[in-house]
CSV table of C-alpha atoms (C1' of nucleotides) in Angstrom, one decimal:
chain,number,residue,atom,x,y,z
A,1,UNK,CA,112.2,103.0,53.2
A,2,UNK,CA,110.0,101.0,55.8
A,3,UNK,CA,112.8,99.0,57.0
A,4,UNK,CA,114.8,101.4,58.2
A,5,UNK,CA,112.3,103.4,60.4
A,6,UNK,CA,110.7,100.5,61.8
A,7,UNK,CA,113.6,99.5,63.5
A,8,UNK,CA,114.0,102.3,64.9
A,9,UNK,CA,110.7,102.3,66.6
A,10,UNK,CA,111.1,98.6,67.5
A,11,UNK,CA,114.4,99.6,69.2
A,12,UNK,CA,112.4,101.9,71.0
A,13,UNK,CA,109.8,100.1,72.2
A,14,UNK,CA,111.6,97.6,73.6
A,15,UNK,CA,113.7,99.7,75.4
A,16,UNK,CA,110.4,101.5,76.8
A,17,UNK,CA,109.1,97.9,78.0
A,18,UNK,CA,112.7,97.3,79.9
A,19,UNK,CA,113.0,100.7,81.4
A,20,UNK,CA,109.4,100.4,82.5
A,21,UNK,CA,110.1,96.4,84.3
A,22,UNK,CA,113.1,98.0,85.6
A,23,UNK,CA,111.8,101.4,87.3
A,24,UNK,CA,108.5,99.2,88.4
A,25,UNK,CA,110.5,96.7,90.4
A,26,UNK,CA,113.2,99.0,91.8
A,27,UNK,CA,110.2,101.1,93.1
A,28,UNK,CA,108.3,98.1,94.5
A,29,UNK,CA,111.6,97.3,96.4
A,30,UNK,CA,110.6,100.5,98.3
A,31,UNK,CA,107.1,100.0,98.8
A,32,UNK,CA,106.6,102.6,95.6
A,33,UNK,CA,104.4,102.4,92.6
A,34,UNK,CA,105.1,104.6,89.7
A,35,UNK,CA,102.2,106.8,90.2
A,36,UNK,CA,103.1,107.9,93.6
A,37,UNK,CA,106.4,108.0,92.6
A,38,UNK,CA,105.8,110.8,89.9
A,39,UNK,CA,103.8,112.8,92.2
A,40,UNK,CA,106.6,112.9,94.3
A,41,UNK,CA,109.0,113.8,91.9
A,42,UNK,CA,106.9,116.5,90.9
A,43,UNK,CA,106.4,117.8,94.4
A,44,UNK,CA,110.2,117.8,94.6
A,45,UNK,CA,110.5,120.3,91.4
A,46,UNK,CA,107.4,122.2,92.2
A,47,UNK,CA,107.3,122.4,96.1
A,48,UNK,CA,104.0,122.6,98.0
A,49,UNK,CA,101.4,122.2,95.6
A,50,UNK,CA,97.4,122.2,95.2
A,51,UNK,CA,95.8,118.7,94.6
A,52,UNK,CA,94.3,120.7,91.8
A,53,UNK,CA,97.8,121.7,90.7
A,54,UNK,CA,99.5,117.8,90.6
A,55,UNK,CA,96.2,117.1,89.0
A,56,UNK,CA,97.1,119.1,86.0
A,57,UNK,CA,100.6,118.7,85.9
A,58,UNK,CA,100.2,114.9,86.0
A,59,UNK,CA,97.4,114.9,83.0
A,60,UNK,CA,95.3,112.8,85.6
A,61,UNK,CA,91.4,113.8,87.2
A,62,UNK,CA,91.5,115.3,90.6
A,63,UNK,CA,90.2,112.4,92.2
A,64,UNK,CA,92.8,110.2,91.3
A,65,UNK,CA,95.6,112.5,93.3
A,66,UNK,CA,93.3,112.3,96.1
A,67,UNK,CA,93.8,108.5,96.2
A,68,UNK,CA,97.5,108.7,95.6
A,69,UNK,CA,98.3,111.5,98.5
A,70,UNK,CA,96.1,109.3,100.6
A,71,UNK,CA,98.4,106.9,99.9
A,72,UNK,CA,101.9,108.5,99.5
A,73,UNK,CA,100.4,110.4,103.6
A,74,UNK,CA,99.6,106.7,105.1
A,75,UNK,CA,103.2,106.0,104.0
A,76,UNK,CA,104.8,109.0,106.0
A,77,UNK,CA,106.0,110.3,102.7
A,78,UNK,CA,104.0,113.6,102.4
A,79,UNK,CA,101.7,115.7,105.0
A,80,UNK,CA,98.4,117.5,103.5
A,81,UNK,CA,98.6,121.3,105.0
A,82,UNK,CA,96.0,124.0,104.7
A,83,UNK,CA,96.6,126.4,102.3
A,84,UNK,CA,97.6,129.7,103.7
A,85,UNK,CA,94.7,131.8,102.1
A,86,UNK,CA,92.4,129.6,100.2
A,87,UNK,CA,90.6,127.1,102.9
A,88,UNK,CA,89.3,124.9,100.0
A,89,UNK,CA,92.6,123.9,99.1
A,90,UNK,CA,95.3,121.3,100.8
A,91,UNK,CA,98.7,122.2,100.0
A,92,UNK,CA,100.4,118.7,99.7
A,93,UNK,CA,103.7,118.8,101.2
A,94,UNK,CA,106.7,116.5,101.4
A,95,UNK,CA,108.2,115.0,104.4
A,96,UNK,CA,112.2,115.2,105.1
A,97,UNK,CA,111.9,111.5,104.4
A,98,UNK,CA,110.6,112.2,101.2
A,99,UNK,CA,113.3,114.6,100.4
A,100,UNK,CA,115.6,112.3,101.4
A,101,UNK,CA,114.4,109.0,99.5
A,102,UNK,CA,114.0,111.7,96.5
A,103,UNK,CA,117.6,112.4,96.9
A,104,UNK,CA,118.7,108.6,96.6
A,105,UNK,CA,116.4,108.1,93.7
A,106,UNK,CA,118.3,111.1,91.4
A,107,UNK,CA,121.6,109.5,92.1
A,108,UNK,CA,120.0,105.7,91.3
A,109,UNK,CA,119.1,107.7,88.2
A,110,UNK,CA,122.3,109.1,87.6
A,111,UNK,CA,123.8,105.8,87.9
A,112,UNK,CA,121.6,103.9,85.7
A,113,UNK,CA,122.1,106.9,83.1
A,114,UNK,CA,126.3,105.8,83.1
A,115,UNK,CA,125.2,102.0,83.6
A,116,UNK,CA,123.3,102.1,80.2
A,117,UNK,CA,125.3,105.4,78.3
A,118,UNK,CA,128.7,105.5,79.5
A,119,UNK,CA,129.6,103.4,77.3
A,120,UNK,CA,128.9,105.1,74.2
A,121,UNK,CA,131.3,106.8,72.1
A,122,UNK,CA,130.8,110.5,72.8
A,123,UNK,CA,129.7,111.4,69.1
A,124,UNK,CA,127.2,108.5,69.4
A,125,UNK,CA,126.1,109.6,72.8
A,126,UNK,CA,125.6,113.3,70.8
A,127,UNK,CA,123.9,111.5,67.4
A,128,UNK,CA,121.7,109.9,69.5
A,129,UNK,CA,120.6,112.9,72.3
A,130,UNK,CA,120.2,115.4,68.7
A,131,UNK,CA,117.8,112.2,67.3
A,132,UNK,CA,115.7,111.9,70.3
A,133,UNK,CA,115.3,115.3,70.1
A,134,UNK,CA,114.1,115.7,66.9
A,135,UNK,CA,112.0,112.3,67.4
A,136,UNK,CA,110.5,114.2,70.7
A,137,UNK,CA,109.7,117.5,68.8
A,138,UNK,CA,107.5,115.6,66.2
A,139,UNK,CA,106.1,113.2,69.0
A,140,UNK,CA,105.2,116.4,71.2
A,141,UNK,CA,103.1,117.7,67.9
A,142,UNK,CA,101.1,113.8,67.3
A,143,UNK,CA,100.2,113.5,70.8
A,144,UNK,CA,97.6,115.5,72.7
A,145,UNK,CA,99.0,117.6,75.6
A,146,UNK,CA,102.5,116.1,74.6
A,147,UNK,CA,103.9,119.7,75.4
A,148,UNK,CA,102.7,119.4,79.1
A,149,UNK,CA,106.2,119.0,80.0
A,150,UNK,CA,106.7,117.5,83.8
A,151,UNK,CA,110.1,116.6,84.5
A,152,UNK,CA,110.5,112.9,83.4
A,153,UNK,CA,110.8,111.0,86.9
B,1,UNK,CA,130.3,112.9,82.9
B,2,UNK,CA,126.9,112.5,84.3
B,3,UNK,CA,125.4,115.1,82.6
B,4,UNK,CA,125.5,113.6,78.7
B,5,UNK,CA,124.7,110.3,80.0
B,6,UNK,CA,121.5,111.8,81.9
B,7,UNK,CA,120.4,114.2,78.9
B,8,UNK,CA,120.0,110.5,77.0
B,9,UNK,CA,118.2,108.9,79.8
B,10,UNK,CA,115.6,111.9,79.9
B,11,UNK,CA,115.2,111.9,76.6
B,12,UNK,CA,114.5,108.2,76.3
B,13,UNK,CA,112.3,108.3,79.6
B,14,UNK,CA,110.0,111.0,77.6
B,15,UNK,CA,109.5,109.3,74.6
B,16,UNK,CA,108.6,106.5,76.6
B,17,UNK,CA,105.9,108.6,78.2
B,18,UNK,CA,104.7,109.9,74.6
B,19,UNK,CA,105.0,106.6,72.7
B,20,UNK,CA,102.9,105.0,75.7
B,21,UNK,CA,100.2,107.7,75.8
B,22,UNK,CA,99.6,107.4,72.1
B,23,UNK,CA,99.5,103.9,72.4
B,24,UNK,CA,97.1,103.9,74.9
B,25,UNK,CA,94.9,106.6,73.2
B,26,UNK,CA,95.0,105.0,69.4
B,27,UNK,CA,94.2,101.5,70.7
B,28,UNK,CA,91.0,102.5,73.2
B,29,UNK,CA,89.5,104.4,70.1
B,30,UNK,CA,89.1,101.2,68.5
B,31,UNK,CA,87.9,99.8,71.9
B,32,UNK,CA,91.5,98.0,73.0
B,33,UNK,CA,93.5,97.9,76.0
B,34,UNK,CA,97.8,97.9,75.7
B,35,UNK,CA,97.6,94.4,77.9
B,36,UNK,CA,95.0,92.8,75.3
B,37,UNK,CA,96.7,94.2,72.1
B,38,UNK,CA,99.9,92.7,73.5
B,39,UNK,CA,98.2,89.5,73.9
B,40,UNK,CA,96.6,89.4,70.7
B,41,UNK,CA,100.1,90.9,68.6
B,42,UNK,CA,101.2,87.8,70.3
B,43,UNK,CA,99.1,85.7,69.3
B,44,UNK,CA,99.9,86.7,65.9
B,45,UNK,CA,103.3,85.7,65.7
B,46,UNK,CA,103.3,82.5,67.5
B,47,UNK,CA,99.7,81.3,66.2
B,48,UNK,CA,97.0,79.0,68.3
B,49,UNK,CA,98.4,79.4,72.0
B,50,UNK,CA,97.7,77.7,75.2
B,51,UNK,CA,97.4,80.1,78.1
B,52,UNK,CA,100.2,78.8,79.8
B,53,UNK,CA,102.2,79.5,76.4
B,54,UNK,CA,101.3,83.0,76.5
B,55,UNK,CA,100.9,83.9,80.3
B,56,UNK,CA,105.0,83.1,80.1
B,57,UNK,CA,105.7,84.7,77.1
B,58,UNK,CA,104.0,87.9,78.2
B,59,UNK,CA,105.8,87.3,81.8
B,60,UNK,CA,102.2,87.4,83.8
B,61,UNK,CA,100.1,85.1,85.7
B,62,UNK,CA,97.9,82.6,84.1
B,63,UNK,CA,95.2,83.9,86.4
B,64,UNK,CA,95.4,87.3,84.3
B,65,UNK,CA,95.9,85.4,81.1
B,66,UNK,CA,92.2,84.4,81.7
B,67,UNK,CA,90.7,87.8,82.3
B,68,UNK,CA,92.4,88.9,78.9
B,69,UNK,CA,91.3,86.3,77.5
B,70,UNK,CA,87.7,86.6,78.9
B,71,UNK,CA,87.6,90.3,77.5
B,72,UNK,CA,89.4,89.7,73.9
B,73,UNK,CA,86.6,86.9,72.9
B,74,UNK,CA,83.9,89.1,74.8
B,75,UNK,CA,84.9,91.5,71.8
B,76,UNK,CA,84.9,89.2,69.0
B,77,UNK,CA,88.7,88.6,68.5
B,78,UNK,CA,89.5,85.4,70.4
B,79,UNK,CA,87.9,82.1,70.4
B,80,UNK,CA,88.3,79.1,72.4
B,81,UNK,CA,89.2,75.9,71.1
B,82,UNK,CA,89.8,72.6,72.6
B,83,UNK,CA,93.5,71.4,72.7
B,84,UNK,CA,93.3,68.4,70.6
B,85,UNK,CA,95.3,66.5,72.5
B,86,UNK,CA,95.4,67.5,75.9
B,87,UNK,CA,91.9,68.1,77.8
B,88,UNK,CA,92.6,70.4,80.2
B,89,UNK,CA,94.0,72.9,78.0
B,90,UNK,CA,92.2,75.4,75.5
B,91,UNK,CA,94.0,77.3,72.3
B,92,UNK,CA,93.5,80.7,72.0
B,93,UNK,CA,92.7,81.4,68.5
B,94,UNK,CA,92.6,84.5,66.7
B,95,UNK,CA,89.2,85.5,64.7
B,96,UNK,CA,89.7,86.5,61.0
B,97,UNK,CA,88.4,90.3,62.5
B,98,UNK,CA,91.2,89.9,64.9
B,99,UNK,CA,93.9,89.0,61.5
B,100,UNK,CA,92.3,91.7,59.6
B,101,UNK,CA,92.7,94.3,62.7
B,102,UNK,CA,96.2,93.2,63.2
B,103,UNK,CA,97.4,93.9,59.5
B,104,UNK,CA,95.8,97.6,59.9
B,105,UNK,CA,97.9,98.0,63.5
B,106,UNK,CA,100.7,97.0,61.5
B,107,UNK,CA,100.5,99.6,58.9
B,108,UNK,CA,99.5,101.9,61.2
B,109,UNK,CA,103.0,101.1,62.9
B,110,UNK,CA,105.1,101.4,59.9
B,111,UNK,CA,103.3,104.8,59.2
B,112,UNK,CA,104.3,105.6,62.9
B,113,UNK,CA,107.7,105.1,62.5
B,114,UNK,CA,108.2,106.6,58.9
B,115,UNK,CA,106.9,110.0,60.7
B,116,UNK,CA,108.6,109.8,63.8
B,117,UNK,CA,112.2,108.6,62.0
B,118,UNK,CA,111.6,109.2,58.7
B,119,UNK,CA,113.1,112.8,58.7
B,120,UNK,CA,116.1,111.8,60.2
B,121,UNK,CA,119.5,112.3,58.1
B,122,UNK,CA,120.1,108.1,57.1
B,123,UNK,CA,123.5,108.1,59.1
B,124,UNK,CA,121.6,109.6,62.0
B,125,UNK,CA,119.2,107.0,61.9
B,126,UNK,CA,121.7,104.3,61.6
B,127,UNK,CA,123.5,105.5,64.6
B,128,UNK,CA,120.7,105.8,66.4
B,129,UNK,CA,119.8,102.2,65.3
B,130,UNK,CA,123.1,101.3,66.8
B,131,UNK,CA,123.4,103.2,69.6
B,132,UNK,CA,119.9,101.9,70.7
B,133,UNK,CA,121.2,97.9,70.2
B,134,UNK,CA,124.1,99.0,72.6
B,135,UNK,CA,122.1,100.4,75.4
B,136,UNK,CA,119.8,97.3,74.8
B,137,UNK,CA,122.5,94.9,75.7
B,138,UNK,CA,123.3,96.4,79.2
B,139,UNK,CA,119.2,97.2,79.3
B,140,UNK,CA,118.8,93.1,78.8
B,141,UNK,CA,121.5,92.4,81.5
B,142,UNK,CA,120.3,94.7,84.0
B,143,UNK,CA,116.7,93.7,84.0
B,144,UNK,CA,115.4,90.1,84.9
B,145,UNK,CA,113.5,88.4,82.4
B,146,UNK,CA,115.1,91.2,80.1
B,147,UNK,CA,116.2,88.1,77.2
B,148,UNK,CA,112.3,87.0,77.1
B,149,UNK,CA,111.8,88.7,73.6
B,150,UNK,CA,108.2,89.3,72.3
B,151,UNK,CA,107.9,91.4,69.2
B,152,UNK,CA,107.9,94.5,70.7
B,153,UNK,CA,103.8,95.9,70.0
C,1,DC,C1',73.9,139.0,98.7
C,2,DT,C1',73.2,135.9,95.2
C,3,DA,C1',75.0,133.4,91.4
C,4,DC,C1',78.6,130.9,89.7
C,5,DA,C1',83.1,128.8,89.6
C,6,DC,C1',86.3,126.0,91.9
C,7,DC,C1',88.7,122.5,95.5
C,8,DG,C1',88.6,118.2,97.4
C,9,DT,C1',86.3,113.8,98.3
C,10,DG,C1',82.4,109.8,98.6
C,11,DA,C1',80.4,106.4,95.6
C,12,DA,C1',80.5,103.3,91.9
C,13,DG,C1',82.9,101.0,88.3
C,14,DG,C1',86.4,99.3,84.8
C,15,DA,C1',91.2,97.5,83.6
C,16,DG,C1',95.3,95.2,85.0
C,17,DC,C1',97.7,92.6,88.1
C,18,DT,C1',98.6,89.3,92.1
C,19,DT,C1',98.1,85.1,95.3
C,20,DC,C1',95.6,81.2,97.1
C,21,DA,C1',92.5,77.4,96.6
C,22,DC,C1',90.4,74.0,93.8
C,23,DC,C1',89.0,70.8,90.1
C,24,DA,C1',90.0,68.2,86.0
C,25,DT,C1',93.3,66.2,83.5
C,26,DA,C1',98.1,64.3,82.4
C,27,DT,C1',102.0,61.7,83.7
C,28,DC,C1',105.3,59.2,86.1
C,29,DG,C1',106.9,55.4,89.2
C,30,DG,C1',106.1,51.2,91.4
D,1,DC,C1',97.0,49.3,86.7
D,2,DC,C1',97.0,52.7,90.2
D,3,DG,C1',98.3,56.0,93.4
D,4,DA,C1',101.3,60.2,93.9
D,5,DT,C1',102.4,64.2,91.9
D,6,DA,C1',102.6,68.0,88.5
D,7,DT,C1',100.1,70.9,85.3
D,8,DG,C1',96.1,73.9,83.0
D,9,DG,C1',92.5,76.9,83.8
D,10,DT,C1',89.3,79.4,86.8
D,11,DG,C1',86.7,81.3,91.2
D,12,DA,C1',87.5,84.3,95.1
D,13,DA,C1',89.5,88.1,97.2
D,14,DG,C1',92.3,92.1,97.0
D,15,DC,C1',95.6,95.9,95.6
D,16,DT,C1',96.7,100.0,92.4
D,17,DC,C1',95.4,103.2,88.9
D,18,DC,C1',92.2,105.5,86.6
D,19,DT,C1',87.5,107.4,85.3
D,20,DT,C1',82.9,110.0,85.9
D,21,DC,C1',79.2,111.8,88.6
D,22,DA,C1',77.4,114.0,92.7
D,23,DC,C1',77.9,116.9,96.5
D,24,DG,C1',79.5,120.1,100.3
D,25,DG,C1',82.5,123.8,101.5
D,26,DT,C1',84.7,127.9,99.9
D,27,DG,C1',86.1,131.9,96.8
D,28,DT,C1',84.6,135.6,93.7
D,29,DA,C1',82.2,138.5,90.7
D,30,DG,C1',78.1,141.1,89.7
DNA sequence: CTACACCGTGAAGGAGCTTCACCATATCGG
DNA sequence: CCGATATGGTGAAGCTCCTTCACGGTGTAG
């Protein structure tokens, strides 16, 4: 019963390795990198957050979100502000150019979503949204902080 | 008719988070890196490789090719021949630990997918098979160098 | 007021990736 | 046969992402 299953996770795979060229170089075409990118998006559902905060939400060490505000604030895309009543904390905030670029990237989303699922029938679109699901729910149990739910960027 | 088609794409963009985190995770506890795995699953399939061979197939530079190269036989799992009949080349040749390590990530695949897809009704699966082929297509259109096909590791 | 916990960052380092320059070798055209 | 040109691999330099450890500034509980 090997067969089967295993090309379902090849399927998978590969589609992970596309997706992952494809969100790569349509971020580099804006002087974006993936990391930043998700810090962004997660500043866009969250709001104003603690370093400490994104740290946790992204699964990474504090230190790394120091290097990517540094970076995402040299690119005019968010401002660090002091928090309003604990002064070890930075409350990283993003700019109305962030908001805006954010904006363009959830319809480039939305339109990559109809680009690759439009063209489904709408029972296979269903099968295959109930199977992920199911695939997801044992996934979230095999891997370590796999319920650490961020919204996928 | 956004909404189906975006459900699917979040879906797929989170098990592509998962998927790669577990990766990540199961190979460095047996000291590994994706980028070398990838190099050596490569190796694999296509046997003895020249750098060139495999710096195109896994669509980076030769320059990087080296480093992985550098680190894979610093582990045991590469070796360096001389290309018999052109001298400025070298093969990249698998060690038998490398073969032996190879047939275990392979199990350890098949084992993967039985538990992620294995509970799946068998017309689910199939559909999902399907479905997945179909976004594929599009997927292979849409992103350059998308047809360069590597056995997915 | 004194521990202790916590926030952010400097320092150092590893992996992955790139481009540019360079050498050794191969190959092609005259 | 030989010079021009292309190709294979690597050193150098540099970027991003990520880590751990150490440390100073701040909050908090006893």
């Amino acid at each position: 019963m090997t067969g089967a299953t295993l090309a379902a996770l090849d399927r998978v795979l590969e589609v992970t390795v596309l997706l992952g060229r494809d969100m790569t170089t349509s971020l580099a075409a804006e002087g974006l990198t993936v990391a930043r990118t998700t810090l962004l998006w997660r500043l866009r559902a969250a709001g104003p957050s603690t370093q400490r905060a994104l740290a946790d939400a992204l699964g990474v060490s504090a230190r790394n979100v120091t290097g990517l505000v540094d970076g995402l604030a040299g690119a005019g895309l968010v401002t660090r502000e002091p928090h309003p009543t604990d002064r070890r904390a930075t409350l990283v905030t993003p700019t109305a150019r962030a908001e805006r670029l954010l904006e363009e990237m959830a319809a480039g989303q939305a339109q990559l979503a109809d680009q690759l699922f439009g063209g489904l029938a709408p029972d296979r679109l269903d099968g295959l949204v109930a199977a992920l699901d199911e695939v997801l729910e044992r996934l979230r149990a095999l891997v370590p902080g796999g319920a650490a739910a961020e919204e996928t960027p």
